[in-house]
Amino acid sequence: MNKRPYPNNRKGQPESIGDAVKEMLKSFNIEQKFHETNLINSWEQVMGVAIAKRTSKIYIKDKKLYVHLTSAPLRHELNMSKNKILVLLAKEFGSPIVNDVVLL
C-alpha cells in the first residue's frame, strides 16, 4: 500500500506546544489580540499593587492603552511618566504592544 506524503501544512517532526500555539495564533490572525489581553491581565504584576488598586478600568483600542484611575494625584504622576510605562510594558513582553498610554 502506498503511503501518501504529508500535506504541505503538516510537519513530519513533533514540535513543542508553545511553538504550536504561536503558529496557531499567527494563522488565525489573533496574535495581537492575545498580547493585548495578556497585557491587561498582567497590569498588577507590571505596575504594582498600589497602582492596580487605584485602577478602575483598563482597555486597549487602536494600539493605545486606556487606564481609568480613581486617584487624581496618581493620574498626574503617571501622566508625567508615560514613556517609563511604555518602556516597562515593552520590557515585560519583549516587544511594544501599545504605542501610547491615555490616563483617564
PDB file of C-alpha atoms in Angstrom:
ATOM      1  CA  MET A   1       0.000   0.000   0.000  1.00  0.00           C
ATOM      2  CA  ASN A   2       1.380   3.427  -0.952  1.00  0.00           C
ATOM      3  CA  LYS A   3       1.681   5.986   1.794  1.00  0.00           C
ATOM      4  CA  ARG A   4       0.667   9.475   0.848  1.00  0.00           C
ATOM      5  CA  PRO A   5       3.089  12.213   1.859  1.00  0.00           C
ATOM      6  CA  TYR A   6       2.006  14.718   4.458  1.00  0.00           C
ATOM      7  CA  PRO A   7       0.067  17.697   3.110  1.00  0.00           C
ATOM      8  CA  ASN A   8       2.018  20.949   2.888  1.00  0.00           C
ATOM      9  CA  ASN A   9       0.667  22.273   6.181  1.00  0.00           C
ATOM     10  CA  ARG A  10       1.747  19.235   8.211  1.00  0.00           C
ATOM     11  CA  LYS A  11       5.162  18.615   9.617  1.00  0.00           C
ATOM     12  CA  GLY A  12       6.889  15.287   9.950  1.00  0.00           C
ATOM     13  CA  GLN A  13       8.591  16.144  13.233  1.00  0.00           C
ATOM     14  CA  PRO A  14       6.849  16.889  16.528  1.00  0.00           C
ATOM     15  CA  GLU A  15       7.040  20.431  17.842  1.00  0.00           C
ATOM     16  CA  SER A  16       6.628  21.968  21.260  1.00  0.00           C
ATOM     17  CA  ILE A  17       3.227  23.102  22.461  1.00  0.00           C
ATOM     18  CA  GLY A  18       4.481  26.680  22.738  1.00  0.00           C
ATOM     19  CA  ASP A  19       5.544  26.724  19.098  1.00  0.00           C
ATOM     20  CA  ALA A  20       2.245  25.160  18.048  1.00  0.00           C
ATOM     21  CA  VAL A  21       0.259  27.794  19.958  1.00  0.00           C
ATOM     22  CA  LYS A  22       2.317  30.642  18.435  1.00  0.00           C
ATOM     23  CA  GLU A  23       1.755  29.221  14.967  1.00  0.00           C
ATOM     24  CA  MET A  24      -1.974  28.883  15.627  1.00  0.00           C
ATOM     25  CA  LEU A  25      -2.242  32.489  16.835  1.00  0.00           C
ATOM     26  CA  LYS A  26      -0.481  33.683  13.692  1.00  0.00           C
ATOM     27  CA  SER A  27      -2.611  31.547  11.386  1.00  0.00           C
ATOM     28  CA  PHE A  28      -5.861  32.888  12.887  1.00  0.00           C
ATOM     29  CA  ASN A  29      -4.514  36.482  12.978  1.00  0.00           C
ATOM     30  CA  ILE A  30      -5.209  36.827  16.700  1.00  0.00           C
ATOM     31  CA  GLU A  31      -1.646  37.212  17.925  1.00  0.00           C
ATOM     32  CA  GLN A  32      -2.004  40.965  18.615  1.00  0.00           C
ATOM     33  CA  LYS A  33      -5.287  40.483  20.495  1.00  0.00           C
ATOM     34  CA  PHE A  34      -3.665  37.719  22.577  1.00  0.00           C
ATOM     35  CA  HIS A  35      -0.805  40.036  23.559  1.00  0.00           C
ATOM     36  CA  GLU A  36      -3.227  42.854  24.399  1.00  0.00           C
ATOM     37  CA  THR A  37      -5.274  40.569  26.649  1.00  0.00           C
ATOM     38  CA  ASN A  38      -2.094  39.330  28.302  1.00  0.00           C
ATOM     39  CA  LEU A  39      -1.034  42.944  28.980  1.00  0.00           C
ATOM     40  CA  ILE A  40      -4.381  43.795  30.584  1.00  0.00           C
ATOM     41  CA  ASN A  41      -4.310  40.667  32.759  1.00  0.00           C
ATOM     42  CA  SER A  42      -0.770  41.357  33.977  1.00  0.00           C
ATOM     43  CA  TRP A  43      -1.310  45.073  34.754  1.00  0.00           C
ATOM     44  CA  GLU A  44      -0.996  44.478  38.518  1.00  0.00           C
ATOM     45  CA  GLN A  45       2.210  42.480  38.112  1.00  0.00           C
ATOM     46  CA  VAL A  46       3.846  45.110  35.885  1.00  0.00           C
ATOM     47  CA  MET A  47       2.732  48.286  37.663  1.00  0.00           C
ATOM     48  CA  GLY A  48       2.395  47.045  41.222  1.00  0.00           C
ATOM     49  CA  VAL A  49      -0.420  46.525  43.692  1.00  0.00           C
ATOM     50  CA  ALA A  50      -0.751  50.194  44.723  1.00  0.00           C
ATOM     51  CA  ILE A  51      -1.418  51.368  41.172  1.00  0.00           C
ATOM     52  CA  ALA A  52      -3.600  48.363  40.345  1.00  0.00           C
ATOM     53  CA  LYS A  53      -5.847  49.078  43.347  1.00  0.00           C
ATOM     54  CA  ARG A  54      -6.426  52.608  42.035  1.00  0.00           C
ATOM     55  CA  THR A  55      -7.164  51.391  38.510  1.00  0.00           C
ATOM     56  CA  SER A  56     -10.878  51.034  37.860  1.00  0.00           C
ATOM     57  CA  LYS A  57     -10.839  50.112  34.177  1.00  0.00           C
ATOM     58  CA  ILE A  58      -8.191  49.259  31.592  1.00  0.00           C
ATOM     59  CA  TYR A  59      -8.587  48.516  27.896  1.00  0.00           C
ATOM     60  CA  ILE A  60      -6.751  48.813  24.576  1.00  0.00           C
ATOM     61  CA  LYS A  61      -8.106  50.429  21.432  1.00  0.00           C
ATOM     62  CA  ASP A  62      -6.161  51.317  18.279  1.00  0.00           C
ATOM     63  CA  LYS A  63      -2.828  50.381  19.918  1.00  0.00           C
ATOM     64  CA  LYS A  64      -3.497  52.854  22.775  1.00  0.00           C
ATOM     65  CA  LEU A  65      -3.737  51.727  26.375  1.00  0.00           C
ATOM     66  CA  TYR A  66      -6.589  53.472  28.209  1.00  0.00           C
ATOM     67  CA  VAL A  67      -6.342  53.428  32.007  1.00  0.00           C
ATOM     68  CA  HIS A  68      -9.102  54.806  34.244  1.00  0.00           C
ATOM     69  CA  LEU A  69      -7.673  55.807  37.623  1.00  0.00           C
ATOM     70  CA  THR A  70      -9.566  56.686  40.798  1.00  0.00           C
ATOM     71  CA  SER A  71      -6.794  58.906  42.177  1.00  0.00           C
ATOM     72  CA  ALA A  72      -6.126  62.325  40.620  1.00  0.00           C
ATOM     73  CA  PRO A  73      -2.628  62.708  42.142  1.00  0.00           C
ATOM     74  CA  LEU A  74      -1.645  59.265  40.854  1.00  0.00           C
ATOM     75  CA  ARG A  75      -3.059  60.138  37.424  1.00  0.00           C
ATOM     76  CA  HIS A  76      -0.947  63.298  37.355  1.00  0.00           C
ATOM     77  CA  GLU A  77       2.208  61.457  38.417  1.00  0.00           C
ATOM     78  CA  LEU A  78       1.720  58.657  35.880  1.00  0.00           C
ATOM     79  CA  ASN A  79       0.936  61.230  33.203  1.00  0.00           C
ATOM     80  CA  MET A  80       4.404  62.658  33.757  1.00  0.00           C
ATOM     81  CA  SER A  81       5.998  59.249  33.213  1.00  0.00           C
ATOM     82  CA  LYS A  82       4.100  57.797  30.236  1.00  0.00           C
ATOM     83  CA  ASN A  83       7.343  56.913  28.463  1.00  0.00           C
ATOM     84  CA  LYS A  84       8.511  54.951  31.501  1.00  0.00           C
ATOM     85  CA  ILE A  85       5.248  52.960  31.464  1.00  0.00           C
ATOM     86  CA  LEU A  86       5.719  52.154  27.763  1.00  0.00           C
ATOM     87  CA  VAL A  87       9.307  51.023  28.426  1.00  0.00           C
ATOM     88  CA  LEU A  88       8.178  48.821  31.342  1.00  0.00           C
ATOM     89  CA  LEU A  89       5.486  47.197  29.218  1.00  0.00           C
ATOM     90  CA  ALA A  90       7.828  46.624  26.269  1.00  0.00           C
ATOM     91  CA  LYS A  91      10.446  45.160  28.601  1.00  0.00           C
ATOM     92  CA  GLU A  92       7.907  42.816  30.209  1.00  0.00           C
ATOM     93  CA  PHE A  93       6.529  41.482  26.914  1.00  0.00           C
ATOM     94  CA  GLY A  94       9.636  41.641  24.748  1.00  0.00           C
ATOM     95  CA  SER A  95       8.152  43.974  22.145  1.00  0.00           C
ATOM     96  CA  PRO A  96       5.972  47.068  22.182  1.00  0.00           C
ATOM     97  CA  ILE A  97       2.282  46.104  22.255  1.00  0.00           C
ATOM     98  CA  VAL A  98       0.858  49.621  22.566  1.00  0.00           C
ATOM     99  CA  ASN A  99       2.131  52.926  21.195  1.00  0.00           C
ATOM    100  CA  ASP A 100       0.559  55.312  23.705  1.00  0.00           C
ATOM    101  CA  VAL A 101      -0.935  55.432  27.192  1.00  0.00           C
ATOM    102  CA  VAL A 102      -4.047  57.511  27.897  1.00  0.00           C
ATOM    103  CA  LEU A 103      -4.771  58.127  31.574  1.00  0.00           C
ATOM    104  CA  LEU A 104      -8.375  58.982  32.427  1.00  0.00           C
TER     105      LEU A 104
END
